[in-house]
C-alpha positions in Angstrom: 7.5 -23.7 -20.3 8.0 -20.0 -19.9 6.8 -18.0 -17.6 4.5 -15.1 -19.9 3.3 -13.3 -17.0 4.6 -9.7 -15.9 7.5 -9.2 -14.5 8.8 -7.0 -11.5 11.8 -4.8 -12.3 12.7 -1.2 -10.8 10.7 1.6 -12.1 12.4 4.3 -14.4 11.9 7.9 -15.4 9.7 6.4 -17.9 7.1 5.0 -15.4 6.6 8.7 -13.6 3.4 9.1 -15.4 1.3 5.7 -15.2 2.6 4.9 -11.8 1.9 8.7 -10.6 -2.2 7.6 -12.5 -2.1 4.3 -10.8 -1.5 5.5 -7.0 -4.6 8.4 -8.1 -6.5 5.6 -8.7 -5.2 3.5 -5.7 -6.2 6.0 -3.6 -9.8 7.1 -5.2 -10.5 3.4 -4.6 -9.4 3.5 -1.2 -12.1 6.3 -0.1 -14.5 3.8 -0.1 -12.6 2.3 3.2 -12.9 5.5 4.9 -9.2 6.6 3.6 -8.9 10.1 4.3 -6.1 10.9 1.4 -7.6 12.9 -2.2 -6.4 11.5 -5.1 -6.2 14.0 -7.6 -5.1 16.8 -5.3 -1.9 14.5 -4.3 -1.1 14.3 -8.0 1.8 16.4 -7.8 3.4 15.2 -4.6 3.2 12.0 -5.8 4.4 12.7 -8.9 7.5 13.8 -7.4 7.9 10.5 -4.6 7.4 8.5 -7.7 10.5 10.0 -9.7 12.2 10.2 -6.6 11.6 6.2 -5.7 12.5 5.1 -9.2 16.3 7.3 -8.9 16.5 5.2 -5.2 15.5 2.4 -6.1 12.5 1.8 -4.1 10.0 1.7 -6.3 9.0 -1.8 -8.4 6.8 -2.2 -11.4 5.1 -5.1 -12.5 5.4 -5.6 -16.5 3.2 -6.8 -19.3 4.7 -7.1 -22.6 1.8 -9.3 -23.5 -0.7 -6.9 -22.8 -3.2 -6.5 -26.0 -2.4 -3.6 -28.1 1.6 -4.1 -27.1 2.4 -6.4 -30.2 5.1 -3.6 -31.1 7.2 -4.6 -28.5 6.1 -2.1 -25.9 5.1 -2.8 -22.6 2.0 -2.2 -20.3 2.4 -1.6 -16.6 0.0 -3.5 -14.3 1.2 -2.6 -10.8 3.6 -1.3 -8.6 5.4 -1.4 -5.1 7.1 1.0 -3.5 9.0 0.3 -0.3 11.9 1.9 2.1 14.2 1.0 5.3 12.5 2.4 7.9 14.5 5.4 9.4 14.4 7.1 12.7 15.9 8.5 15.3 15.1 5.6 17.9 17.4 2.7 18.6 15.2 -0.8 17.8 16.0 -4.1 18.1 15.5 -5.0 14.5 16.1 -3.2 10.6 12.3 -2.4 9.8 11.4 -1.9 6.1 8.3 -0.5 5.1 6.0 -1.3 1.9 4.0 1.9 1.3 1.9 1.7 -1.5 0.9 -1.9 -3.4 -1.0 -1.5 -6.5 -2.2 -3.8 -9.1 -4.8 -3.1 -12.2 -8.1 -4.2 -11.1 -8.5 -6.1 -14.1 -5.5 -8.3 -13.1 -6.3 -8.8 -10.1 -5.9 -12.5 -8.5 -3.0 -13.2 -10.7 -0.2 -13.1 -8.5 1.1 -9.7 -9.6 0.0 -8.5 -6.2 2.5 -11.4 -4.7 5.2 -11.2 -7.2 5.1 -7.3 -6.1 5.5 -7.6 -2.3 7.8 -11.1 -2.4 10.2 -8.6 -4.9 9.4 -5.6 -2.1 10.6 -8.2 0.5 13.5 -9.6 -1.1 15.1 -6.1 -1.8 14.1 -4.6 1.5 16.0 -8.1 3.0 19.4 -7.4 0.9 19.1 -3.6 2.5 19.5 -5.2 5.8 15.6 -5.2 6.9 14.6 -8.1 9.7 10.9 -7.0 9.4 8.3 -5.7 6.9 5.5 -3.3 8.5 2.5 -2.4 6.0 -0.5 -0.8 6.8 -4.1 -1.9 5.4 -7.6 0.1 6.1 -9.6 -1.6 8.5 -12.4 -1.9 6.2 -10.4 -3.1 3.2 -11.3 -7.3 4.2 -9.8 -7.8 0.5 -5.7 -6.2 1.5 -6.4 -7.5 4.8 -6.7 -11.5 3.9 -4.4 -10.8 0.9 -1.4 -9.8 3.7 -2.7 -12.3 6.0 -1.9 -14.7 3.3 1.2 -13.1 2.4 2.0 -14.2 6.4 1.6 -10.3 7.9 -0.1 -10.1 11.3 -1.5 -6.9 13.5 1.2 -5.3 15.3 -0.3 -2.1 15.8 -3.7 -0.9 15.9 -4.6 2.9 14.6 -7.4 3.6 16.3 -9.2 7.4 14.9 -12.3 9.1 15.8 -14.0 11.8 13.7 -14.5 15.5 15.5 -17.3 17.2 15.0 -19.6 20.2 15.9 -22.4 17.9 17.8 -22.2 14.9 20.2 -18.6 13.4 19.5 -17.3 14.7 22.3 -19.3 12.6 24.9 -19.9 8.8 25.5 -23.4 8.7 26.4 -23.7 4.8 25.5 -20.6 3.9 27.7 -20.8 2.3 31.2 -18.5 3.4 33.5 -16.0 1.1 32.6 -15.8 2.6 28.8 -17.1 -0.8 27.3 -19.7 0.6 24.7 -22.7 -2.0 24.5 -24.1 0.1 21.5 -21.1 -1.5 19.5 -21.5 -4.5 17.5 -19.1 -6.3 15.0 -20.0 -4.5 12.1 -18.6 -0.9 13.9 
């Protein structure tokens, strides 16, 4: 039987647009985590990273020439990946590549796309010469964090921020000496 589903294949000039929609919404929907990043006023930046990732390469699209409304051959895209070797100016002891942005249509969610996405991601990040995959996922965001967990990512590296404000976030007033805050429950 074969396989009707999207496929993955690198981006082109053509995608600029819908990918440049789909990280807006990506990261409208990603306020609601506590993501610090506006959307719409990133438009143009990511405009350009998106037309940049699709001439190097690094930038995936998940495909649906099935998609209703595409009977004349066209095709709809439902997601995207974008990725990159890690570069730096410190010696490591393994190639790091980085996934940066994974997107799929809500509507399509828990379909695979998601997987197809990052195992594609992987594979070409792998023929670059990567030993490792790093990713980040807002804390809050239980949905990305049990989809990577499934995918086989664990923590490495915690990013720990605090807001600054004009009144009491500078002291610790619910702290014991040690630092250990017993105001702090699970659901901080």
């Amino acid at each position: 039987m074969a396989d009707t589903g999207p496929r993955v294949e690198p981006a082109t000039a053509d995608d600029v647009d819908a990918v440049t929609d789909m990280w807006v919404a990506l990261a409208a929907g990603q306020r609601e985590y506590g993501a610090t990043l506006r959307a719409e006023a990133n438009r143009a930046t990511v405009r350009e990273w998106v037309g940049q990732s699709a001439v190097t390469g690094d930038l995936l699209v998940a495909r649906d020439s099935e998609a209703p409304g595409n009977a004349g051959g066209g095709t709809e895209l439902v997601g995207f990946v974008g990725f990159s070797l890690e570069r730096g100016d410190y010696e490591r002891d393994a190639v790091r590549g980085t996934v940066s942005n994974l997107f799929v249509a809500p509507e399509r969610r828990d379909e695979g796309i998601g997987g197809a996405l990052l195992d594609a991601a992987e594979r070409a990040l792998r023929e670059q010469g990567a030993d490792r995959v790093a990713l980040e996922a807002l804390a809050d965001n239980d949905r990305a964090r049990a989809f990577y967990a499934a995918h086989g990512y664990d923590a490495h590296r915690i990013e720990l921020t605090k807001r600054l404000g004009d009144e009491g976030d500078g002291g610790d007033d619910e702290s014991d000496e040690s630092g250990n805050d017993d105001a702090t429950d699970e659901s901080d």
